[in-house]
mmCIF file of C-alpha atoms and ligand atoms in Angstrom:
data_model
loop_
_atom_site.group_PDB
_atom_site.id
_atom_site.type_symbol
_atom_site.label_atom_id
_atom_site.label_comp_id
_atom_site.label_asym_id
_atom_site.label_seq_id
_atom_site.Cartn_x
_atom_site.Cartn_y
_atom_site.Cartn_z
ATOM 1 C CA UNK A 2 2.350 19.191 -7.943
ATOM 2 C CA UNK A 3 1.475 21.760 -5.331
ATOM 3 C CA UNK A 4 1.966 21.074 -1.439
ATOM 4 C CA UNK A 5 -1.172 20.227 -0.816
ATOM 5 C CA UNK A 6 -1.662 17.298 -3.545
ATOM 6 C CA UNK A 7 -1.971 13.955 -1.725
ATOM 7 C CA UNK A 8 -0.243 11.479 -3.497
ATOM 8 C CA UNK A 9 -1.548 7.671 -3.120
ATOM 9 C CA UNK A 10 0.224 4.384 -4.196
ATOM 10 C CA UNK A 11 -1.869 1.503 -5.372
ATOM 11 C CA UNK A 12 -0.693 -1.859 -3.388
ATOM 12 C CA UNK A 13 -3.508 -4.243 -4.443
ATOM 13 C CA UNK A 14 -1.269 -5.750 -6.753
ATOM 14 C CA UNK A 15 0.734 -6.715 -4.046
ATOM 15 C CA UNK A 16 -0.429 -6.404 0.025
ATOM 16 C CA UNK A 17 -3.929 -6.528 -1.645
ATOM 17 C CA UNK A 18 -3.228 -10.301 -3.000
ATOM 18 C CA UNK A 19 -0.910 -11.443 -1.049
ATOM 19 C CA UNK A 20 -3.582 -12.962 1.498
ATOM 20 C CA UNK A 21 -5.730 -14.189 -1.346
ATOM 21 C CA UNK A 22 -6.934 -17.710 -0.519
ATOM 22 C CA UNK A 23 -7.897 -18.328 -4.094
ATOM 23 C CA UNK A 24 -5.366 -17.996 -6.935
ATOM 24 C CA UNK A 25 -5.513 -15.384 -8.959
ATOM 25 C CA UNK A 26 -4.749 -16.095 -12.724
ATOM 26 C CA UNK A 27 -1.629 -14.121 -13.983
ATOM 27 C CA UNK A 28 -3.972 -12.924 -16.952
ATOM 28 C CA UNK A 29 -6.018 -11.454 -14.074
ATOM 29 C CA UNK A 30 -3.268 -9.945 -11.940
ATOM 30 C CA UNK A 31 -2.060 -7.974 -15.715
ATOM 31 C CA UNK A 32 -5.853 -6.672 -16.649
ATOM 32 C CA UNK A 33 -5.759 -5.278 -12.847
ATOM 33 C CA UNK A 34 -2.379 -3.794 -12.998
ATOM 34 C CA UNK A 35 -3.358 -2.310 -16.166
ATOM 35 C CA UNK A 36 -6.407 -1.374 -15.723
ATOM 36 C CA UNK A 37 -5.050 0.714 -12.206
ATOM 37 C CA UNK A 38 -2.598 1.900 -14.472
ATOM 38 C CA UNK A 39 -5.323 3.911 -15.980
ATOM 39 C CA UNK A 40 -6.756 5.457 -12.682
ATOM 40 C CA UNK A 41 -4.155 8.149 -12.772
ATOM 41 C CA UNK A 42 -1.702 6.798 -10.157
ATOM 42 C CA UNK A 43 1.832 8.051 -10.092
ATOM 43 C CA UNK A 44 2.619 4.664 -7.763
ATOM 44 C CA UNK A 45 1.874 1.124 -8.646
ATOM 45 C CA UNK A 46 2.940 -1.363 -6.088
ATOM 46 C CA UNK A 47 2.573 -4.772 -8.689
ATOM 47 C CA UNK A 48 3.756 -7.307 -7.109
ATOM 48 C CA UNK A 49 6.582 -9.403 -5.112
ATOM 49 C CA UNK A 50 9.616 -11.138 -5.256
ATOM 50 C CA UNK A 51 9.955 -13.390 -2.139
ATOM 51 C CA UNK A 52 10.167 -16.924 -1.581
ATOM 52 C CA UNK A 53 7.107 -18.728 -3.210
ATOM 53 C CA UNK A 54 6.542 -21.112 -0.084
ATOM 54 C CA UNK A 55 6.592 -17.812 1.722
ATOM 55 C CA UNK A 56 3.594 -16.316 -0.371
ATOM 56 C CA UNK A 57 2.046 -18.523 -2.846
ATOM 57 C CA UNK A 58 -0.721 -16.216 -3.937
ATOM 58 C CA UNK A 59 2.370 -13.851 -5.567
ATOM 59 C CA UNK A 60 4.623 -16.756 -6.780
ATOM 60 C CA UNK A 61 3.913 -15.377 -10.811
ATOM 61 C CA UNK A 62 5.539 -11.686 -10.002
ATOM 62 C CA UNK A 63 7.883 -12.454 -12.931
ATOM 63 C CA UNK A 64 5.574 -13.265 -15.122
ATOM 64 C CA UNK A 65 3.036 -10.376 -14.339
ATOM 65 C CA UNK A 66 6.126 -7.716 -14.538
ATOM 66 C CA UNK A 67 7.215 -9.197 -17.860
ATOM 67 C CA UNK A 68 3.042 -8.991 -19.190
ATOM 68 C CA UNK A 69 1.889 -5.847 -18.238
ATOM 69 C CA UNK A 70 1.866 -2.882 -20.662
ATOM 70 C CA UNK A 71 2.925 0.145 -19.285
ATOM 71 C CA UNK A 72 1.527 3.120 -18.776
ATOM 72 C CA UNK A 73 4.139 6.544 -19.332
ATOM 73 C CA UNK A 74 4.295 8.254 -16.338
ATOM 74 C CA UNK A 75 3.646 5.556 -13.618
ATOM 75 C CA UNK A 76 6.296 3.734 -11.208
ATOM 76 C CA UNK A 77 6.080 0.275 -11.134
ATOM 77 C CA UNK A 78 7.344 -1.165 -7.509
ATOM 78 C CA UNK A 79 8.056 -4.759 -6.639
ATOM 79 C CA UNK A 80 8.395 -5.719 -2.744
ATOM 80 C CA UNK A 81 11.359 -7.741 -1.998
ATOM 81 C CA UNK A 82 13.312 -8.769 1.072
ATOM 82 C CA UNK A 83 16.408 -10.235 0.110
ATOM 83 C CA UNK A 84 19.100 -10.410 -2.768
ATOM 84 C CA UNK A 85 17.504 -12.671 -4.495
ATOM 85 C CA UNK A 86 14.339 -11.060 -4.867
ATOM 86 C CA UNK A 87 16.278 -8.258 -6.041
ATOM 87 C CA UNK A 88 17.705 -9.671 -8.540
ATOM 88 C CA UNK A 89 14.295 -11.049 -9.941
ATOM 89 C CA UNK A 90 12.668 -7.887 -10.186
ATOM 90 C CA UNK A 91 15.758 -6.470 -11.976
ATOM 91 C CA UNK A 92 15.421 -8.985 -14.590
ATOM 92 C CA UNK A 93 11.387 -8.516 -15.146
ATOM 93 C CA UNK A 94 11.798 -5.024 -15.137
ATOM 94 C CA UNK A 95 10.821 -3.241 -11.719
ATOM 95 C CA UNK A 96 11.312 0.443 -11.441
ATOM 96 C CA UNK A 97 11.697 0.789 -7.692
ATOM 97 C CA UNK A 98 12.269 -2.005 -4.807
ATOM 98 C CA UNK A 99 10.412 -1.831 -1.845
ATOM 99 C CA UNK A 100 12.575 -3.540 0.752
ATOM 100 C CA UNK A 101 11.049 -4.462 3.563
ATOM 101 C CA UNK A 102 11.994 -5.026 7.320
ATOM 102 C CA UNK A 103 9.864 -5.312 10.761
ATOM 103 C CA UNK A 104 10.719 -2.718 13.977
ATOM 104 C CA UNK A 105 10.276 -5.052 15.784
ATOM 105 C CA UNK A 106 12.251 -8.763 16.106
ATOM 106 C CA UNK A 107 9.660 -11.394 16.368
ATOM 107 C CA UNK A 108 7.472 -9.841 13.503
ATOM 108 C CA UNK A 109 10.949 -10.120 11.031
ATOM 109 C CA UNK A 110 11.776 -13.392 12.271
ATOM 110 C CA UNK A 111 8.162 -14.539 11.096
ATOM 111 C CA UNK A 112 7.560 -12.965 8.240
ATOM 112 C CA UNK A 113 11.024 -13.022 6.997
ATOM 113 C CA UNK A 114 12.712 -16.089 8.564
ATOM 114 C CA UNK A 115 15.860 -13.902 9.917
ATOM 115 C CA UNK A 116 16.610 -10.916 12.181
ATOM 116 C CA UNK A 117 16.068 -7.350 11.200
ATOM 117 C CA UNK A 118 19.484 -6.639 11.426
ATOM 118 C CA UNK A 119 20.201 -9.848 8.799
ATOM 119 C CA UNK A 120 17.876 -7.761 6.337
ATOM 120 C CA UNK A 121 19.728 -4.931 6.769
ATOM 121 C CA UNK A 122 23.038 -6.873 6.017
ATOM 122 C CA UNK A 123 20.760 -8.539 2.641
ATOM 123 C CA UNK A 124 19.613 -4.428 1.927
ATOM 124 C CA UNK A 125 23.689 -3.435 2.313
ATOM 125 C CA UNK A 126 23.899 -6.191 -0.893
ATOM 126 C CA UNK A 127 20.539 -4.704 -2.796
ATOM 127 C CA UNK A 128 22.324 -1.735 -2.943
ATOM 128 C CA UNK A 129 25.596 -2.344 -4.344
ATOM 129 C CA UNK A 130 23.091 -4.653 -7.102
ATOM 130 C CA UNK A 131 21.164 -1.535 -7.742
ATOM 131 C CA UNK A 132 24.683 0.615 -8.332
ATOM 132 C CA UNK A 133 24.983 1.444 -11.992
ATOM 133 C CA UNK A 134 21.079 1.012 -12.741
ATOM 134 C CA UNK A 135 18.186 3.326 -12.853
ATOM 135 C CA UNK A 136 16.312 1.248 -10.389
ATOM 136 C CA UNK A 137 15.261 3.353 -7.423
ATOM 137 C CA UNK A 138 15.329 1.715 -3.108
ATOM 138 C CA UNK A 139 12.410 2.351 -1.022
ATOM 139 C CA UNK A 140 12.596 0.489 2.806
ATOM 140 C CA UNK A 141 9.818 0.254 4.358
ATOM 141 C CA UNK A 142 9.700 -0.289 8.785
ATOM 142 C CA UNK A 143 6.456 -3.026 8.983
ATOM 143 C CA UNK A 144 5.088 -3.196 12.196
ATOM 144 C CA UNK A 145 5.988 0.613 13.274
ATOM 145 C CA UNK A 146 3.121 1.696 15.313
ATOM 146 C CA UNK A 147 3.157 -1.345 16.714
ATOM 147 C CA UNK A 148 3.243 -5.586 16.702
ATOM 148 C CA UNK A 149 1.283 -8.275 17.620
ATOM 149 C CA UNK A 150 3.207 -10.075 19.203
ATOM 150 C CA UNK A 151 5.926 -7.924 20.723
ATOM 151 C CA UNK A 152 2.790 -4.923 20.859
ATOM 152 C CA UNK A 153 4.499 -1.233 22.245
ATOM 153 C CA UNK A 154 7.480 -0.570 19.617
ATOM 154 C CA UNK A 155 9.711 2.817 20.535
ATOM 155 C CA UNK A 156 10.072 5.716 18.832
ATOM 156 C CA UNK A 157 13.518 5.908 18.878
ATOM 157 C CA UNK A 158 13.251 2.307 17.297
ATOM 158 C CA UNK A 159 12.043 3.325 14.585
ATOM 159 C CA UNK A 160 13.855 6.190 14.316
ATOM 160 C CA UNK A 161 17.222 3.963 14.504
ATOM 161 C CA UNK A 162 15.846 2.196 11.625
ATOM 162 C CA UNK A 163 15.084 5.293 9.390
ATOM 163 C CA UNK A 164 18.941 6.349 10.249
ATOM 164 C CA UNK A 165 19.884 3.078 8.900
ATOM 165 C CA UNK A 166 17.741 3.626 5.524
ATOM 166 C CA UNK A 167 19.433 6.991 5.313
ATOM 167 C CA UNK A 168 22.871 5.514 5.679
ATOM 168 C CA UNK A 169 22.623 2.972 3.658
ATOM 169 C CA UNK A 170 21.593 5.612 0.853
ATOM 170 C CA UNK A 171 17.698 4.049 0.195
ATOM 171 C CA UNK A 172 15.696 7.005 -1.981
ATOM 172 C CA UNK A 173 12.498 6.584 0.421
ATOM 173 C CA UNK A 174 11.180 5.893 3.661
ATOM 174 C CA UNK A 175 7.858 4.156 4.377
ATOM 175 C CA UNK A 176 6.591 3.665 8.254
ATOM 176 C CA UNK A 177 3.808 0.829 7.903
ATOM 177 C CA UNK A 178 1.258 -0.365 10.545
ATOM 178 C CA UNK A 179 0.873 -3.913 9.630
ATOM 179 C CA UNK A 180 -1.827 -4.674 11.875
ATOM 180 C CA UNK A 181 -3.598 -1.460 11.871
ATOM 181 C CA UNK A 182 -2.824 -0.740 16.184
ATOM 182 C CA UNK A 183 -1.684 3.112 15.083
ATOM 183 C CA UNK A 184 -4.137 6.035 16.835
ATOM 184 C CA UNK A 185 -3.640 9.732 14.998
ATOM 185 C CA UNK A 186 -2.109 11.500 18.258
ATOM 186 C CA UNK A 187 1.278 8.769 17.826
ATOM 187 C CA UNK A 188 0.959 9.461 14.195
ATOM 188 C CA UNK A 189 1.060 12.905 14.505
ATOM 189 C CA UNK A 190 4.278 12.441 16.905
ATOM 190 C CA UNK A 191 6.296 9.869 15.233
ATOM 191 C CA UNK A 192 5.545 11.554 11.320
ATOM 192 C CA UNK A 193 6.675 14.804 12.739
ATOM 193 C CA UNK A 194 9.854 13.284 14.008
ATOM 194 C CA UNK A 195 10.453 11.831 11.060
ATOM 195 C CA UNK A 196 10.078 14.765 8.855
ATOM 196 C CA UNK A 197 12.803 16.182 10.396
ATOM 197 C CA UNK A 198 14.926 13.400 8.706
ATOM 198 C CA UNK A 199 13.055 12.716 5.161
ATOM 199 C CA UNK A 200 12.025 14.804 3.163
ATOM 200 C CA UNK A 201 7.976 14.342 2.989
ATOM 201 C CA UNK A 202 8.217 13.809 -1.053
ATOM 202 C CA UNK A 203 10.203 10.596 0.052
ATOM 203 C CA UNK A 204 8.257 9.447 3.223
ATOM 204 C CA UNK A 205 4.999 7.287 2.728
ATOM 205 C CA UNK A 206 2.726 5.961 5.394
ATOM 206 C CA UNK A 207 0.758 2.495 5.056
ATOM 207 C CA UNK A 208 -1.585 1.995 7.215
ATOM 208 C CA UNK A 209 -3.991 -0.859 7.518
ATOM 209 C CA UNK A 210 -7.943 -0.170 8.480
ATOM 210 C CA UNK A 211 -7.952 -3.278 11.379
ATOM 211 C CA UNK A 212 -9.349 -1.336 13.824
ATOM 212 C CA UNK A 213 -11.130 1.468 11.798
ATOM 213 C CA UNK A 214 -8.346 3.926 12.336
ATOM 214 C CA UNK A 215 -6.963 3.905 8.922
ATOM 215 C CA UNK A 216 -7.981 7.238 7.365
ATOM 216 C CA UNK A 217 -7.838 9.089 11.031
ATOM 217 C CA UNK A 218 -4.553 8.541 10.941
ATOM 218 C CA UNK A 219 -3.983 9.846 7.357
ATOM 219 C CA UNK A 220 -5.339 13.072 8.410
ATOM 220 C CA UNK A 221 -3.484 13.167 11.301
ATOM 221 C CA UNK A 222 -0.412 12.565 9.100
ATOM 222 C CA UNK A 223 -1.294 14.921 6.207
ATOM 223 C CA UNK A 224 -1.850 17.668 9.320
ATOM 224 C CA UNK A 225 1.731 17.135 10.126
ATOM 225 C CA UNK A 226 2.989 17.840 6.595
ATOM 226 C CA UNK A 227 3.133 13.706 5.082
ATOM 227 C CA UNK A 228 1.914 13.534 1.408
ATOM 228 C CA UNK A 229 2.296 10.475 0.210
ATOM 229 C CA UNK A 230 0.171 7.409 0.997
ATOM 230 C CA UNK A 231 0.030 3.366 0.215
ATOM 231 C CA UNK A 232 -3.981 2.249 0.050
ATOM 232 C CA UNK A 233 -5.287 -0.941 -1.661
ATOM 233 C CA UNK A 234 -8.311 -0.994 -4.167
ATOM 234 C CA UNK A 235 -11.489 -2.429 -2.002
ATOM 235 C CA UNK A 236 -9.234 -2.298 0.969
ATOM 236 C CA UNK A 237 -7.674 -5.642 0.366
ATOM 237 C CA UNK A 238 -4.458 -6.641 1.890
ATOM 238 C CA UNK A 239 -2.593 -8.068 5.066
ATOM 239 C CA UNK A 240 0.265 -9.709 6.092
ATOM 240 C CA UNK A 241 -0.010 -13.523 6.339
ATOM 241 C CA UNK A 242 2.532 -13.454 8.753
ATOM 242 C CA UNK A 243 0.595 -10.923 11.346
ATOM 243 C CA UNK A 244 -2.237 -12.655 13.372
ATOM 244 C CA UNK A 245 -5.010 -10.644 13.089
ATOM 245 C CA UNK A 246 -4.251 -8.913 10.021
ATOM 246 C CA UNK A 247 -6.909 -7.489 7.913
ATOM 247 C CA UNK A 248 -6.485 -5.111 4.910
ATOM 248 C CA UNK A 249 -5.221 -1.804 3.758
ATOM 249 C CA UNK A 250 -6.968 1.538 3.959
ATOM 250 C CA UNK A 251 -9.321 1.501 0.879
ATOM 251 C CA UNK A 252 -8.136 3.344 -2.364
ATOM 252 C CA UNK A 253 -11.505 4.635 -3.753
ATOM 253 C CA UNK A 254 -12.752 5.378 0.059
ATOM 254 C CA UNK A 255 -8.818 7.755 0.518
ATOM 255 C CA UNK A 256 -9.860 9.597 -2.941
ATOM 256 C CA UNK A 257 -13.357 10.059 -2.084
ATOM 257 C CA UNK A 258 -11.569 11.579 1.264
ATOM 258 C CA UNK A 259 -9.755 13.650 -0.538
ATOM 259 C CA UNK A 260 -12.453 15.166 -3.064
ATOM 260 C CA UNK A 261 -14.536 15.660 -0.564
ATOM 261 C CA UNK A 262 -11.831 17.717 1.057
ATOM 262 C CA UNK A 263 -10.612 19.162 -1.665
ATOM 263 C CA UNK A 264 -7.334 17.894 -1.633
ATOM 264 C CA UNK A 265 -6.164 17.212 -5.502
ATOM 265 C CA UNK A 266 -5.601 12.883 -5.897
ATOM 266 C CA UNK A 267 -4.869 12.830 -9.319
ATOM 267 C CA UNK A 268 -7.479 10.189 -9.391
ATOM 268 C CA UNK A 269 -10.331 9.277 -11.626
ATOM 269 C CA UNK A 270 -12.801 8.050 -8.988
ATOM 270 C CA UNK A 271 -15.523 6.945 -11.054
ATOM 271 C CA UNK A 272 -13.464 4.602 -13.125
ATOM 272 C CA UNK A 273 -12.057 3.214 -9.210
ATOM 273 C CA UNK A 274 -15.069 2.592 -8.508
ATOM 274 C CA UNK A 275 -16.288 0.103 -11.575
ATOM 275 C CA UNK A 276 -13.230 -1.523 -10.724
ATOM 276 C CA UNK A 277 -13.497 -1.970 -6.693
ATOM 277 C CA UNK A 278 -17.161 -3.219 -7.753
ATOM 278 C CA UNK A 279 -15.959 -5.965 -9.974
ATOM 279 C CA UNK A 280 -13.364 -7.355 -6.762
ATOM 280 C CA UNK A 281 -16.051 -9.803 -5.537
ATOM 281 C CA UNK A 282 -16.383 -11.581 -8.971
ATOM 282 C CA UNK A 283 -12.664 -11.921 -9.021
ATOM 283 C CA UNK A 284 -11.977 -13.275 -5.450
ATOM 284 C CA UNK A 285 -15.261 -14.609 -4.757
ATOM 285 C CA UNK A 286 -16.040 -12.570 -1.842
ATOM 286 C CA UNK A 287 -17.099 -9.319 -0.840
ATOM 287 C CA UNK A 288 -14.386 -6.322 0.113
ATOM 288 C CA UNK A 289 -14.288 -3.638 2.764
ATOM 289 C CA UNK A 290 -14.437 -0.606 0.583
ATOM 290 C CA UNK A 291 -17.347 1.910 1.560
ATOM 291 C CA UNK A 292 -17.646 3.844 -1.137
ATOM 292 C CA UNK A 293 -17.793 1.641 -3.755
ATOM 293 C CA UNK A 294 -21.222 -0.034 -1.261
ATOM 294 C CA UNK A 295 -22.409 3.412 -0.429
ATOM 295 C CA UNK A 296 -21.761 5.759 -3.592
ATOM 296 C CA UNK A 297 -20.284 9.064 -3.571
ATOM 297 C CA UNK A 298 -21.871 11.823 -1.808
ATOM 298 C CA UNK A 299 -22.972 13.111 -5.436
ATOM 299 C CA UNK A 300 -24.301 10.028 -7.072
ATOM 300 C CA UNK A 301 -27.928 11.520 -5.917
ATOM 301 C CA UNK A 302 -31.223 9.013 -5.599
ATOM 302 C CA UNK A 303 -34.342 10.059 -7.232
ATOM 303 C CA UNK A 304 -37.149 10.847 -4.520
ATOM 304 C CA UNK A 305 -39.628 8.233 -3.660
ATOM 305 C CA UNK A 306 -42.665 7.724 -5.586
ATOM 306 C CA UNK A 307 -45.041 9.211 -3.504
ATOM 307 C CA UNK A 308 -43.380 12.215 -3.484
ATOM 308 C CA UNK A 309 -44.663 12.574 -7.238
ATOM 309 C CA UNK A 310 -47.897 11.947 -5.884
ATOM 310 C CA UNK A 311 -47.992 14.458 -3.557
ATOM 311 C CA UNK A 312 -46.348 16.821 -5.677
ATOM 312 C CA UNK A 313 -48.832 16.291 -8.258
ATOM 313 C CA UNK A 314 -52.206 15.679 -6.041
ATOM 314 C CA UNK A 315 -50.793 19.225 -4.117
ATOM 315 C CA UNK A 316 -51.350 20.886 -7.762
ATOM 316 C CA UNK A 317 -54.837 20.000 -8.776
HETATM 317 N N1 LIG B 406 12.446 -15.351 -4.376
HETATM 318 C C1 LIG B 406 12.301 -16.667 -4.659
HETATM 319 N N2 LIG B 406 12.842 -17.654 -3.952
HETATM 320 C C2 LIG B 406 13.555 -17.305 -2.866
HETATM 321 C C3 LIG B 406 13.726 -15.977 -2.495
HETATM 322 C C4 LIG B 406 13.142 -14.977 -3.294
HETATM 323 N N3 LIG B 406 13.262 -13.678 -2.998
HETATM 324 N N4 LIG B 406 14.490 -15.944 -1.392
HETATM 325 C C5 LIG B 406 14.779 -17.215 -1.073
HETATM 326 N N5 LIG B 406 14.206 -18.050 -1.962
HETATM 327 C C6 LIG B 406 14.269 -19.510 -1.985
HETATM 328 C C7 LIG B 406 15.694 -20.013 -1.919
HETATM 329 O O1 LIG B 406 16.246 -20.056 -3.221
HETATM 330 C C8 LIG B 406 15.490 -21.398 -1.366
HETATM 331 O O2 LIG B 406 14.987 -22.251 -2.379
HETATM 332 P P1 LIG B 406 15.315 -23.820 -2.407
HETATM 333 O O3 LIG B 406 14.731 -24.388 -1.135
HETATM 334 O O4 LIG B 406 14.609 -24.274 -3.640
HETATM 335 O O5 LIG B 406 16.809 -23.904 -2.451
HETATM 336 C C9 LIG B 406 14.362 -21.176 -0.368
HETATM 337 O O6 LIG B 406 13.652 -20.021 -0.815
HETATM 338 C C10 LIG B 406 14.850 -20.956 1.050
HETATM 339 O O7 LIG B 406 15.792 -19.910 1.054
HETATM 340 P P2 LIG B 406 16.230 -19.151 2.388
HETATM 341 O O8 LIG B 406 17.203 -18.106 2.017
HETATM 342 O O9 LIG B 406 16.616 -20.184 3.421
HETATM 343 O O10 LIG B 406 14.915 -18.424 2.762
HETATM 344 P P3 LIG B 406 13.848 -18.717 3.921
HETATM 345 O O11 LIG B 406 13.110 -19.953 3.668
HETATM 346 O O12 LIG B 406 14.499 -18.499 5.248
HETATM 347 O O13 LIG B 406 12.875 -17.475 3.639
HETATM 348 C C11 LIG B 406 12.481 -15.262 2.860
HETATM 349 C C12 LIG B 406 13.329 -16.136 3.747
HETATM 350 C C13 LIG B 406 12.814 -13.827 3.198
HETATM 351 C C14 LIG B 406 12.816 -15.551 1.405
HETATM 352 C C15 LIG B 406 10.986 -15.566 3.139
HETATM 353 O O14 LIG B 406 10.723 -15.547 4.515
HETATM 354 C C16 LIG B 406 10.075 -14.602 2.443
HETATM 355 O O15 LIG B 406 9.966 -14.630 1.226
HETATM 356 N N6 LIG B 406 9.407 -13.722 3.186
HETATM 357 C C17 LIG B 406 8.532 -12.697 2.622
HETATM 358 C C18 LIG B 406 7.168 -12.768 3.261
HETATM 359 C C19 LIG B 406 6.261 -11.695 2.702
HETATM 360 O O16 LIG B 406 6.238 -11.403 1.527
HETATM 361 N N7 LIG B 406 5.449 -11.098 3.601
HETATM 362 C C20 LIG B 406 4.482 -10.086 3.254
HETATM 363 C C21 LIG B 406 5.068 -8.796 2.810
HETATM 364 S S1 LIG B 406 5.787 -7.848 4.088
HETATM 365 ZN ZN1 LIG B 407 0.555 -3.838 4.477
#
């Protein structure tokens, strides 16, 4: 990997989902997992292990870790906020935890039914569970750039937080705007900051495209030296525990970004494409994604018919 490769993490699987009102058959969920698998994604995020009155749409994440077959080379993540999600996606065979806590109060105490300090405690546990194993501790900070309800959250905040992720020994960092209220000039500042604590080969952003800022602010983060990004197939995703929510940056529309950039992905964009375009038929509705609407700036369009006409009427 050279610096400039951009490295993106598939979270359909699991932010992408999550919201789902229809159920999504755990057949389904394993021929998507495995099918992404095959996109050329170093990062799969497949899934969670919380409570299942909490997020009903994911309540199979055992199952679908058990089903899937692998592919060599990719990192299979499961999302989980306490011990006892922990110790589920140990036993179904998770590769990495992404624990998961809110900057700000009223955001953890609704989506995870305690303070953020409390999941810190439950993360102090995770730890000493993952001791001994090969399983590797990402925490992510939801609601970073900012919160619905509580809106501004500080710098320093956040900061405090990524201390506590060092401390506690966690392998990576990931700063996530829940709800999408991130602009690129605080992205630029806060990423910056950070970098000065984390490494950027373990720092990911996740931004959310609620207010059409998602891929500005990748930019603005790749400027300041971040690499690594979370972005859902179609642009799915959103927390059902943020008002307003709405869904992730789009995978295909990140890659197309990047080609068009030329900034190396990894990723086989035609084959993202075919599978953003069969979304609708699986949830029954139609998903955010450009690209996969639009077409790359390659897939070309014959000229109109009368152009032929002309052409030809121009040669007699
Ligand atoms: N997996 C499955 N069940 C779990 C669980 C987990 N990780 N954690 C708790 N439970 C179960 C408990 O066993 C208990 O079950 P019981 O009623 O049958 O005895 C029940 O849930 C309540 O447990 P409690 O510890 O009191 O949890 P809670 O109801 O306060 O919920 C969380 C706390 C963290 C489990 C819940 O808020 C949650 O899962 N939040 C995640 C939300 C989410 O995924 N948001 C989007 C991603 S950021
Ligand atoms: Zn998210």
């Amino acid at each position: 990997m050279n610096d400039e490769h951009l490295i993106v993490q598939e979270v359909a699987p699991r932010d992408g989902l999550q919201i789902e009102p229809t159920w999504v058959e755990t057949t389904d969920k394993v021929a998507l997992i495995e099918a992404l698998s095959r996109a050329g994604f170093s990062r799969i995020e497949a899934g969670s292990f919380v409570s299942p009155r909490a997020i009903p749409a994911l309540r199979d994440g055992d199952e679908v870790f058990r089903s899937f077959k692998r592919t060599a080379g990719v990192i299979y993540v499961a999302l989980v906020p306490n011990l006892k999600g922990a110790q589920r996606a140990l036993a179904a065979g998770a590769d990495e935890l992404n624990l998961v806590l809110s900057a700000s109060q009223t955001h953890n105490l609704a989506n995870m039914g305690m303070r953020p300090e409390q999941s810190l405690a439950a993360f102090g546990d995770i730890v000493r569970l993952a001791q001994g194993t090969t399983l590797s501790l990402n925490g992510s900070i939801a609601t970073t750039f900012g919160c619905p309800f509580e809106g501004a959250i500080s710098e320093d905040r956040v900061i405090a937080l990524v201390d506590a992720y060092l401390e506690l020994g966690l392998h990576g960092v990931t700063l996530a705007d829940t709800t999408g209220m991130a602009n690129p000039r605080q992205v630029r500042g806060l990423v910056s900051r950070v970098l000065q604590r984390v490494p950027a080969s373990a720092l990911t952003l996740h931004f959310h495209n609620t207010r059409g800022l998602g891929l500005a602010n990748v930019l603005a983060a790749y400027e300041v030296g971040a690499r690594r990004f979370d972005a859902a197939l179609g642009g799915l995703g959103g927390c059902p525990f943020a008002p307003g929510a709405s869904g992730n940056i789009c995978t295909e529309d990140l890659v197309n970004l990047c080609e068009e950039m030329g900034i190396a992905t990894g990723i086989d964009l035609p084959h993202l494409l075919t599978l953003s375009r069969q979304l609708p038929a699986l949830l029954g509705h139609e998903v955010p994604g450009q690209v996969a609407k639009a077409g790359r700036n390659c897939d070309l369009h014959p000229p109109p018919e009368s152009f032929h006409k002309a052409d030809s009427n121009s040669r007699v």
